[in-house]
XYZ file of C-alpha atoms in Angstrom:
668
model
C -18.675 -13.696 -3.207
C -20.464 -15.481 -6.061
C -23.815 -13.860 -5.249
C -22.097 -10.521 -4.802
C -20.586 -10.752 -8.281
C -23.976 -11.211 -9.920
C -25.593 -8.540 -7.742
C -22.853 -6.107 -8.648
C -23.234 -6.830 -12.358
C -26.946 -6.162 -12.139
C -26.320 -2.816 -10.444
C -23.606 -1.422 -12.708
C -21.255 -2.635 -15.430
C -17.951 -4.108 -14.322
C -14.634 -3.463 -16.031
C -12.502 -6.529 -16.739
C -8.799 -6.586 -17.461
C -7.061 -6.950 -20.820
C -4.533 -9.291 -22.385
C -2.109 -11.318 -20.317
C -0.328 -13.127 -23.137
C 0.350 -9.908 -25.053
C 2.213 -8.427 -22.099
C 4.070 -11.633 -21.274
C 5.167 -11.882 -24.909
C 6.507 -8.331 -24.824
C 8.350 -8.754 -21.532
C 9.981 -12.147 -21.933
C 13.252 -12.550 -23.849
C 12.696 -12.456 -27.621
C 13.311 -15.959 -28.942
C 12.136 -17.639 -25.741
C 8.812 -15.807 -25.810
C 7.836 -17.271 -29.176
C 8.037 -20.879 -27.995
C 7.106 -20.320 -24.337
C 4.157 -21.839 -22.547
C 2.709 -18.669 -21.062
C 0.751 -20.624 -18.444
C 4.011 -22.070 -17.111
C 5.358 -18.541 -16.561
C 3.124 -18.589 -13.477
C 5.627 -20.987 -11.920
C 8.911 -19.757 -13.407
C 8.306 -15.978 -13.340
C 5.567 -15.388 -10.747
C 6.669 -11.812 -10.083
C 6.002 -10.928 -13.736
C 2.475 -12.362 -13.705
C 1.663 -10.677 -10.394
C 2.984 -7.335 -11.650
C 0.717 -7.490 -14.709
C -2.291 -8.206 -12.495
C -1.368 -5.199 -10.371
C -1.062 -2.963 -13.416
C -4.562 -3.886 -14.540
C -6.022 -3.355 -11.074
C -4.336 0.032 -10.810
C -5.671 0.886 -14.266
C -9.199 0.328 -12.969
C -10.033 -3.324 -13.667
C -12.552 -4.818 -11.271
C -12.317 -8.342 -12.648
C -8.918 -9.907 -13.274
C -8.424 -13.236 -15.014
C -5.935 -15.824 -13.865
C -3.059 -16.695 -16.177
C -4.584 -20.099 -16.956
C -6.107 -19.749 -20.425
C -4.262 -22.846 -21.695
C -3.620 -24.551 -18.361
C -5.506 -27.760 -19.132
C -3.986 -31.219 -19.443
C -4.373 -31.397 -23.217
C -2.570 -28.142 -23.965
C 0.063 -28.510 -21.268
C 1.030 -31.934 -22.636
C 2.468 -30.137 -25.675
C 5.127 -28.758 -23.314
C 5.531 -31.941 -21.205
C 3.659 -30.217 -18.388
C 0.552 -32.399 -18.168
C 1.385 -33.242 -14.553
C 1.429 -29.534 -13.618
C -2.290 -28.780 -14.090
C -3.013 -28.407 -10.402
C 0.207 -26.527 -9.621
C -0.177 -23.977 -12.420
C -3.848 -23.258 -11.822
C -3.578 -23.114 -8.044
C -0.520 -20.876 -8.190
C -2.123 -18.610 -10.785
C -5.054 -17.925 -8.477
C -2.639 -17.266 -5.629
C -0.785 -14.650 -7.684
C -4.013 -12.915 -8.684
C -5.207 -12.939 -5.094
C -1.848 -11.603 -3.911
C -2.067 -8.765 -6.452
C -5.512 -7.939 -5.106
C -4.210 -7.863 -1.543
C -1.168 -5.763 -2.455
C -3.225 -3.134 -4.247
C -5.949 -3.197 -1.616
C -8.684 -2.949 -4.229
C -11.908 -4.959 -4.150
C -11.703 -6.922 -7.372
C -13.158 -10.262 -8.444
C -10.892 -13.133 -9.425
C -12.007 -14.958 -12.558
C -10.553 -18.395 -13.221
C -9.780 -18.412 -16.947
C -10.493 -21.599 -18.912
C -9.790 -21.779 -22.633
C -10.417 -24.496 -25.239
C -8.584 -27.819 -25.033
C -6.921 -27.525 -28.405
C -8.225 -30.981 -29.413
C -10.284 -31.445 -32.615
C -13.973 -31.775 -31.891
C -14.936 -33.971 -34.836
C -13.613 -37.241 -36.244
C -11.819 -36.845 -39.536
C -13.898 -39.448 -41.387
C -17.453 -38.866 -40.221
C -17.278 -35.315 -38.922
C -19.297 -36.459 -35.913
C -18.583 -35.933 -32.241
C -17.537 -39.085 -30.435
C -19.347 -39.616 -27.105
C -16.274 -41.033 -25.391
C -14.279 -38.055 -26.593
C -16.847 -35.731 -24.990
C -16.556 -37.577 -21.677
C -12.764 -37.247 -21.757
C -13.050 -33.596 -22.700
C -15.327 -32.824 -19.782
C -12.891 -34.559 -17.437
C -10.063 -32.373 -18.778
C -12.021 -29.213 -18.030
C -13.208 -30.478 -14.654
C -9.615 -31.150 -13.568
C -8.648 -27.555 -14.349
C -11.758 -26.059 -12.786
C -11.244 -27.979 -9.551
C -7.705 -26.614 -9.275
C -9.007 -23.078 -9.797
C -11.639 -23.648 -7.134
C -8.985 -24.889 -4.730
C -7.099 -21.656 -5.331
C -10.185 -19.607 -4.446
C -11.575 -17.934 -7.584
C -14.821 -15.967 -7.397
C -16.121 -16.752 -10.870
C -15.237 -19.018 -13.813
C -14.738 -17.474 -17.248
C -14.857 -19.792 -20.289
C -13.377 -17.822 -23.160
C -12.194 -17.876 -26.767
C -14.102 -21.051 -27.631
C -14.770 -21.516 -31.348
C -16.890 -24.675 -31.148
C -20.157 -24.592 -29.250
C -19.980 -28.312 -28.530
C -16.691 -27.933 -26.716
C -17.933 -24.907 -24.806
C -20.953 -26.967 -23.739
C -18.645 -29.607 -22.224
C -16.630 -26.963 -20.422
C -19.775 -25.361 -19.007
C -21.129 -28.708 -17.828
C -17.771 -29.461 -16.185
C -18.057 -26.219 -14.196
C -21.606 -27.011 -13.114
C -20.537 -30.477 -11.965
C -17.778 -28.923 -9.863
C -19.322 -25.857 -8.229
C -22.084 -23.274 -8.147
C -19.913 -20.250 -8.984
C -21.133 -17.758 -11.583
C -20.151 -18.710 -15.131
C -19.080 -16.320 -17.872
C -19.203 -18.100 -21.236
C -17.680 -16.392 -24.270
C -17.108 -17.474 -27.849
C -14.948 -16.031 -30.601
C -16.538 -14.794 -33.798
C -14.947 -14.063 -37.154
C -15.364 -11.064 -39.411
C -18.458 -12.743 -40.888
C -20.134 -12.630 -37.473
C -20.080 -16.413 -36.975
C -17.996 -18.838 -34.991
C -15.385 -21.004 -36.669
C -17.831 -23.905 -36.497
C -20.547 -21.787 -38.114
C -22.874 -20.784 -35.266
C -24.533 -17.369 -35.211
C -24.458 -15.072 -32.175
C -28.170 -15.648 -31.596
C -27.755 -19.425 -31.632
C -24.790 -19.283 -29.264
C -26.634 -16.995 -26.852
C -29.726 -19.196 -26.693
C -27.804 -22.430 -26.159
C -25.624 -20.927 -23.431
C -28.622 -19.371 -21.677
C -30.447 -22.708 -21.675
C -27.349 -24.376 -20.211
C -27.373 -21.872 -17.338
C -24.510 -19.499 -18.137
C -24.889 -16.320 -16.084
C -22.972 -14.048 -18.442
C -22.820 -14.644 -22.193
C -20.668 -12.837 -24.676
C -17.837 -12.606 -27.160
C -14.097 -12.192 -26.867
C -10.976 -12.269 -29.031
C -10.859 -12.662 -32.855
C -12.184 -9.290 -33.976
C -11.998 -5.727 -32.688
C -14.594 -3.578 -30.935
C -16.710 -2.885 -34.014
C -17.318 -6.518 -34.938
C -17.781 -7.500 -31.296
C -20.444 -4.821 -30.851
C -22.419 -6.277 -33.765
C -22.216 -9.722 -32.145
C -23.421 -8.650 -28.689
C -26.263 -6.604 -30.159
C -27.525 -9.740 -31.925
C -27.096 -11.699 -28.690
C -29.033 -9.071 -26.744
C -32.016 -9.430 -29.073
C -31.947 -13.221 -28.762
C -31.749 -13.148 -24.958
C -34.939 -11.186 -24.336
C -36.709 -14.374 -23.113
C -33.899 -14.792 -20.544
C -34.020 -11.601 -18.404
C -31.422 -12.859 -15.912
C -28.777 -13.528 -18.547
C -26.218 -10.739 -18.881
C -23.803 -9.808 -21.661
C -20.033 -9.478 -21.848
C -17.620 -8.133 -24.453
C -13.816 -8.429 -24.483
C -12.597 -7.674 -28.015
C -9.108 -7.780 -29.432
C -7.342 -4.505 -30.158
C -8.279 -4.884 -33.824
C -6.786 -7.391 -36.238
C -3.059 -8.031 -35.696
C -0.349 -7.259 -38.230
C 2.724 -9.487 -38.300
C 5.936 -7.464 -38.464
C 9.022 -9.680 -38.435
C 8.380 -12.005 -35.476
C 5.900 -9.844 -33.617
C 2.166 -9.219 -33.839
C 1.112 -5.587 -33.561
C -2.429 -4.445 -32.811
C -3.724 -1.157 -34.138
C -6.712 -0.209 -31.942
C -5.753 2.610 -29.589
C -6.836 3.132 -25.974
C -8.910 6.119 -27.134
C -10.745 3.923 -29.631
C -11.516 1.401 -26.883
C -12.705 4.202 -24.618
C -15.260 5.217 -27.233
C -16.498 1.653 -27.666
C -16.721 1.092 -23.917
C -19.636 3.519 -23.870
C -21.191 1.826 -26.893
C -20.964 -1.600 -25.258
C -22.624 -0.376 -22.087
C -25.273 1.337 -24.188
C -25.980 -2.015 -25.881
C -26.584 -3.651 -22.509
C -23.168 -5.165 -21.839
C -22.507 -5.617 -18.111
C -18.925 -6.912 -18.280
C -16.571 -5.054 -20.598
C -12.836 -5.511 -21.044
C -10.187 -6.417 -23.574
C -8.443 -9.404 -25.100
C -5.384 -9.821 -27.332
C -3.414 -6.652 -27.928
C -5.031 -4.671 -25.118
C -2.953 -3.301 -22.256
C -3.478 -1.479 -18.961
C -3.548 1.736 -21.016
C -6.646 0.476 -22.830
C -8.324 -0.447 -19.548
C -7.460 2.898 -17.959
C -8.933 4.721 -20.966
C -12.124 2.687 -20.714
C -12.461 3.495 -17.048
C -12.061 7.214 -17.706
C -14.579 7.030 -20.511
C -17.160 5.385 -18.309
C -16.683 7.936 -15.553
C -16.877 6.250 -12.192
C -19.331 3.393 -12.677
C -16.298 1.245 -12.043
C -15.910 2.451 -8.476
C -15.570 -0.356 -5.952
C -18.636 -2.412 -5.153
C -18.737 -1.015 -1.608
C -22.433 -0.237 -1.884
C -23.130 -3.954 -1.911
C -21.376 -4.466 1.423
C -23.191 -4.098 4.745
C -22.505 -0.858 6.556
C -21.019 -1.286 10.026
C -19.953 2.078 11.406
C -18.112 2.007 14.697
C -17.560 4.692 17.306
C -15.093 5.026 20.144
C -16.181 7.077 23.133
C -18.385 9.242 20.969
C -15.733 9.749 18.290
C -16.785 9.831 14.645
C -16.620 6.463 12.918
C -13.365 5.680 11.181
C -13.949 5.702 7.450
C -11.900 3.270 5.395
C -11.954 4.325 1.714
C -13.752 1.748 -0.398
C -14.901 -0.289 2.614
C -18.591 0.479 2.324
C -18.584 2.068 5.787
C -20.263 5.452 5.651
C -19.789 5.661 1.858
C -21.164 9.194 1.668
C -18.570 10.560 4.094
C -15.352 12.148 2.855
C -12.286 9.994 3.148
C -10.383 10.430 6.396
C -7.017 9.239 5.121
C -5.333 11.471 2.547
C -4.630 9.908 -0.807
C -1.159 8.536 -1.380
C 1.016 11.196 -2.962
C -0.754 14.059 -1.206
C 1.732 16.085 0.898
C 1.117 15.965 4.618
C 0.307 19.181 6.443
C 3.803 19.193 7.944
C 5.416 18.642 4.560
C 3.336 21.391 2.972
C 4.254 23.889 5.704
C 7.971 23.126 5.619
C 8.140 23.224 1.832
C 6.286 26.547 1.890
C 8.855 27.987 4.308
C 6.421 28.355 7.210
C 7.670 28.208 10.789
C 6.220 25.066 12.346
C 5.283 24.669 15.998
C 4.462 21.187 17.250
C 3.712 19.775 20.684
C 4.883 16.321 21.730
C 2.482 14.088 23.638
C 3.195 10.709 25.184
C 0.442 8.081 24.885
C -1.380 7.206 28.132
C -0.039 4.427 30.334
C -3.491 2.911 30.681
C -6.737 2.393 28.823
C -8.215 5.859 29.043
C -6.981 8.518 26.573
C -9.276 11.268 27.879
C -6.567 13.290 29.631
C -4.285 13.232 26.593
C -7.118 14.242 24.277
C -8.047 17.112 26.575
C -4.440 18.293 26.608
C -4.363 18.106 22.826
C -7.545 20.181 22.693
C -5.881 22.897 24.786
C -2.815 23.133 22.558
C -5.020 23.153 19.476
C -6.874 26.156 20.885
C -3.460 27.849 21.118
C -3.081 27.418 17.353
C -1.076 24.174 17.213
C -2.011 21.949 14.257
C 0.643 19.255 14.623
C 1.306 16.747 17.401
C 4.279 14.406 17.593
C 3.726 11.236 19.573
C 6.280 9.188 21.503
C 6.615 5.441 20.952
C 6.759 4.011 24.495
C 9.476 6.527 25.483
C 11.989 5.534 28.136
C 11.071 1.900 27.301
C 7.911 2.083 29.416
C 4.647 0.474 28.396
C 2.157 2.923 26.938
C -0.768 2.850 24.546
C 0.160 2.309 20.905
C 1.342 5.566 19.380
C -0.530 4.719 16.179
C -3.798 4.316 18.102
C -3.357 7.705 19.748
C -2.532 9.259 16.377
C -5.831 8.039 15.004
C -7.762 9.231 18.047
C -6.258 12.707 17.676
C -7.243 12.775 14.025
C -10.769 11.526 14.613
C -11.549 13.721 17.620
C -9.586 16.895 16.933
C -8.448 16.817 13.287
C -4.846 17.090 14.425
C -2.093 15.787 12.185
C 0.599 13.760 13.899
C 4.266 12.910 13.607
C 4.669 9.329 14.738
C 7.813 8.388 16.618
C 8.633 4.930 15.349
C 11.322 2.845 17.031
C 13.047 -0.323 15.876
C 13.475 -1.499 19.462
C 10.236 -3.442 19.950
C 9.413 -4.790 16.491
C 11.125 -7.210 14.177
C 11.466 -6.336 10.523
C 8.147 -7.926 9.599
C 6.215 -6.143 12.355
C 7.892 -2.830 11.514
C 6.679 -2.961 7.963
C 3.218 -4.234 8.902
C 2.709 -1.308 11.281
C 3.998 1.167 8.704
C 1.563 -0.131 6.090
C -1.231 0.194 8.635
C -0.167 3.716 9.557
C -0.186 4.756 5.905
C -3.654 3.285 5.375
C -4.911 5.243 8.390
C -3.495 8.495 7.051
C -0.496 8.714 9.390
C 2.315 9.631 7.009
C 4.773 11.698 9.109
C 7.257 9.266 10.656
C 10.220 10.068 12.910
C 12.587 7.115 12.505
C 14.203 6.181 15.830
C 16.291 3.347 17.191
C 14.628 3.684 20.613
C 15.655 4.064 24.232
C 17.514 1.089 25.701
C 15.382 -1.542 27.411
C 17.338 -1.196 30.661
C 15.898 2.295 31.085
C 12.371 0.938 31.423
C 10.237 -1.207 33.693
C 11.220 -4.536 32.144
C 15.029 -4.553 32.259
C 15.203 -8.318 31.610
C 13.546 -8.034 28.211
C 15.594 -8.122 25.042
C 15.221 -5.451 22.392
C 14.764 -6.523 18.778
C 16.724 -4.000 16.733
C 16.744 -5.989 13.482
C 17.557 -2.635 11.917
C 18.608 0.758 13.203
C 17.019 4.138 12.570
C 19.073 4.691 9.416
C 17.896 1.449 7.891
C 14.332 2.333 8.927
C 14.646 5.555 6.921
C 15.746 3.503 3.920
C 12.793 1.142 4.369
C 10.372 4.082 4.447
C 11.968 5.589 1.359
C 11.689 2.214 -0.350
C 7.981 2.151 0.438
C 7.729 5.578 -1.165
C 9.126 3.897 -4.267
C 6.513 1.128 -4.029
C 8.367 -1.799 -2.456
C 9.120 -3.294 0.949
C 12.500 -4.116 2.460
C 12.712 -7.335 0.438
C 11.913 -5.535 -2.806
C 8.353 -6.901 -3.041
C 5.661 -4.576 -4.333
C 3.299 -2.927 -1.848
C 0.793 -2.020 -4.545
C 1.854 1.541 -5.212
C 4.104 4.327 -4.016
C 3.615 5.371 -0.392
C 3.908 9.015 0.674
C 5.732 8.945 3.987
C 7.412 12.157 5.156
C 10.409 10.832 7.035
C 12.207 12.533 9.897
C 15.412 11.737 11.763
C 16.584 12.570 15.278
C 19.692 14.539 16.237
C 21.177 14.699 19.730
C 23.036 17.988 20.228
C 23.847 17.191 23.856
C 26.794 15.003 22.934
C 29.746 14.386 25.210
C 33.346 13.554 24.372
C 33.172 10.417 26.479
C 34.625 7.412 24.670
C 32.256 4.477 24.348
C 33.027 0.864 23.529
C 31.592 0.457 20.048
C 31.669 -3.348 20.117
C 29.671 -3.299 23.331
C 27.258 -0.825 21.767
C 26.755 -3.094 18.770
C 26.219 -6.111 20.974
C 23.694 -4.313 23.161
C 21.595 -3.150 20.271
C 21.980 -6.251 18.097
C 22.016 -4.104 15.009
C 21.983 -5.927 11.693
C 24.346 -3.434 10.089
C 27.085 -2.235 12.437
C 28.268 1.331 12.334
C 30.713 1.766 9.474
C 33.662 3.265 11.309
C 37.246 2.131 11.574
C 37.966 2.822 15.243
C 37.204 0.063 17.784
C 36.289 2.881 20.167
C 34.632 6.199 19.408
C 33.355 9.186 21.348
C 29.650 9.729 21.819
C 29.947 12.959 19.852
C 31.689 11.328 16.880
C 29.187 8.486 16.830
C 26.254 10.910 16.769
C 27.813 12.931 13.948
C 28.462 9.743 11.987
C 24.828 8.702 12.468
C 23.701 12.129 11.325
C 25.695 11.760 8.087
C 24.115 8.368 7.440
C 20.613 9.722 8.066
C 21.141 12.556 5.598
C 22.577 10.099 3.059
C 19.466 7.932 3.541
C 17.417 10.990 2.442
C 15.691 11.991 5.672
C 13.212 14.801 4.924
C 13.666 16.760 8.174
C 15.637 16.676 11.433
C 14.230 16.902 14.978
C 16.754 17.651 17.720
C 16.799 16.754 21.375
C 15.898 19.710 23.653
C 18.702 22.230 24.197
C 18.931 25.301 26.423
C 21.686 27.329 24.730
C 22.346 28.022 21.058
C 26.074 27.398 21.396
C 25.460 23.675 21.048
C 23.628 24.229 17.767
C 26.303 26.609 16.520
C 29.080 24.126 17.352
C 27.209 21.526 15.359
C 26.976 23.906 12.386
C 30.725 24.509 12.630
C 31.365 20.791 12.366
C 28.772 19.761 9.787
C 27.390 22.919 8.218
C 23.720 23.805 7.984
C 21.533 20.721 7.362
C 20.220 20.374 3.785
C 16.739 19.691 5.227
C 14.522 21.612 7.689
C 15.651 21.520 11.315
C 13.100 21.427 14.157
C 14.433 22.229 17.608
C 13.177 20.449 20.728
C 12.262 22.388 23.862
C 10.887 21.454 27.293
C 9.782 24.736 28.911
C 10.970 24.751 32.511
C 8.496 25.545 35.270
C 10.632 25.442 38.442
C 14.189 25.128 39.695
C 13.434 21.609 40.835
C 12.234 20.767 37.336
C 15.459 22.098 35.820
C 17.632 20.090 38.211
C 15.610 16.951 37.564
C 16.010 17.214 33.780
C 19.721 17.991 34.016
C 20.610 15.269 36.510
C 18.135 12.446 35.888
C 16.966 12.503 32.262
C 19.449 11.058 29.725
C 20.306 13.256 26.758
C 19.390 16.605 28.342
C 21.985 19.141 29.514
C 20.899 22.434 31.082
C 23.694 25.027 31.386
C 24.639 26.405 34.789
C 23.442 29.879 33.808
C 19.938 28.622 33.003
C 19.671 26.619 36.216
C 20.858 29.671 38.114
C 18.116 31.787 36.494
C 15.534 29.223 37.545
C 16.797 29.205 41.161
C 16.620 32.987 41.275
C 13.101 32.963 39.857
C 11.684 31.274 42.941
C 7.901 31.234 42.773
C 8.030 32.851 39.338
C 9.698 29.732 37.913
C 6.887 29.004 35.496
C 6.981 32.486 33.930
C 10.788 32.502 33.799
C 10.914 29.065 32.180
C 8.445 30.100 29.501
C 10.365 33.313 28.839
C 13.665 31.429 28.487
C 12.036 29.028 26.024
C 10.532 31.869 23.992
C 13.819 33.773 23.887
C 15.890 30.827 22.711
C 13.406 29.709 20.039
C 12.768 33.253 18.814
C 16.492 33.924 18.496
C 17.104 30.615 16.702
C 14.295 31.456 14.309
C 15.573 35.005 13.729
C 19.064 33.733 12.917
C 17.629 31.249 10.434
C 18.952 28.289 12.391
C 15.623 26.434 12.541
C 12.389 26.144 10.627
C 10.306 24.991 13.531
C 10.223 23.532 17.007
C 8.424 20.981 19.094
C 7.457 21.613 22.697
C 7.258 18.922 25.378
C 4.803 19.432 28.265
C 6.706 18.013 31.236
C 4.475 16.546 33.965
C 1.361 17.279 31.922
C 1.755 21.088 31.927
C -0.234 21.692 28.747
C -0.904 25.258 29.851
C 2.830 26.012 29.701
C 3.432 24.689 26.201
C 0.183 26.275 25.017
C 1.348 29.682 26.171
C 4.766 29.305 24.521
C 3.239 27.975 21.333
C 0.741 30.842 21.128
C 3.508 33.436 21.422
C 5.599 31.746 18.716
C 2.663 31.543 16.333
C 1.585 35.173 16.711
C-alpha cells in the first residue's frame, strides 16, 4: 500500500480530508468540548469519530487522517492519559479503517502525528539539549509504533512550528518503518514558521531527511498557504521525487463568545484547490475550520481527478461459462466498462414500472438443484423472448437444497440483462448472515427483495435440521427499510442509504382451521412472537394479522400465492380493503388434469376450485390450451377490474413454453 500511495500521487493529485477537531468541538456538549482531550474521544465516543471519517469519505476524500494529532505521551499527560498512547492510537486507526470498510471506498489511512507540546529550547541558553532530543524522538516513536500496529498506510507529521522538532519526529518514523512520510509545517502571515524558518529552508531540510511529501498546513488560509508552497516548489527543483502538499485553515478564526468561527467558504476553497494543483501540489485538503462541505466543493472543482485509484490495481477479469466478466465499480476490473450494478438511490426496473402505473408480468424460476445453471438460463431466455423483463427467484423453496438464489440472480443479469426479485427467507440464516447477504446483494445490483419467513424444514429433504428464524418476514422488512435509511439492525452505519425495493407475501388460500399459536411460535423460534391476545387463532386470522404488520412495516408491494378464482381476492378486499401498495397476483398455468389434482392435493397453500378441476378433466388432451386460457382469463379480468397491478407466472415442471405464451398475451 505504501508504494501504491506514492505511485498514485505521481499519477494524479489526491484529496485529503479536513478538520477533525473543528467537528468534534461543534458536536460535543458545550462546556465539555472546551476542556476535552479530542484524542480521547476516540475511546469514549468512537461512533462520533467514525461518523466524521465517513462524512469526509463520502464528500470525496481519498486520504483520511486518524484522530491522533495530540495522541503522544507528552500531550496526553496533561489529561492524565499518558498510559493510553497505544490504546488511543490503535483504536483511532481501527475507526478510520472501519469507516473505509463501511463506505466501501478505496482511501488511504494517514496516521496523524502532531508536535509534542514541549519547548524545544532551554530558557537560559536557547539551545537544544541533546538528551531532550533523544527523549523527544522516543515520544514520537512510541506513537508511530502504535499507529503502525493499527495498520496505517502513510504517516503524516503536521502543524509543526519548529523544524528541529519536526526533524526528530521524521527520524522517529524512519527508525520505525518504511512507510511514506508527509511532513508539514505551519507558517504565519509573514510566510515563516514560528521559529523563523522560510518555506525554502524547510523544504530543503525535509527533502534531505527523506520526506516523500513536503508542505504546509494550518495557521493561515488558502492564499498564504499558496504563497508558501510556491516558494517550496522552487526550492525543491533539485529533488524531483519530492512532492508537495497543502492543507490550509479556513482563513483566520474569529472568537465569538466561546467559539471560534472560520470565514473561508467551501466555494473559496474550491477555487484554491485548482490553484494548488496548478502550483504542483499533489496532496490537497483542509485543516482547522474546514468541513466535509469544503472537501466536497474541492472535489467538484477538480472534476474527477479524485476518482478511486483503481487504475493502479492489476486487472483480473473473470468469466463464468462464457458470461461477461462481473464488473465491480471502483475495483479496477475492466475500468472502461459501464457499471453493472445500479447506483444506490436509482429505482429498480420493477419499482419504476409500478410507480409509473404499468402492468408488470414476471416469471418465477427456481434455482437449479445442481451445479449446472444452463437449463434455467435457457428457460429464462425463452421467457425474455416473450417480452418478460423481470424474474423472481425462489430461495430453496420447499426447504430443498438448491443453488444460491443470489448467484442465479447475478447469472441472469450477466447473461440476459434480466432484473430479478430475490425471494429471501429467514429460515436458513441467522441475523448476521441475513444482513451480510443483503449487503452483498445490494453491491451486486440485486435490489428487489421479497421478504419471506420460509417453508418449514419438515417439508424438505433434511427434516432433522433446525431452522434459524432469528427474525420473521415482518422484521426482515424492517431491517431492509433500516438499510434504506443507512443502518443495520443494530443501528450501525452501513456507509450510506441502500435502495432496496421490498415486497411481502400474502396467502389468499387461507382456511378457518384453528392452529395452536404457541406451537407455531415454538416451531419457528421467532424472536418476536405474534402480537395477538388469543392463545389459539385461525390460519385466516393469523395471515390477516401478518398482512397488517407487513403493511405497517412499509412493504413496497405485495405478491400473493397462486389463486384460481377471484372470489378469494374479493373476500380479502371485503375484510381489509384494497392494499395501499401494488398487488401482484401469483399464477401457475395448468397443463393437465393430473397437474391440477397434484397442485390441489399435494402442494401446501394452493387450492383449486372444483369448477376449475372439472374444466381440466373435460379438456382431456387439450389440457395445456385450457390451462393457459383459464390463466389468461383470470389475470385479464383481475387487471380489468383494477384488482392487481401485475402478476408472476410459475412454470410448473419446467414448462417455460406455457408461461411464455401466457406472458406474451398479457403483454400485448
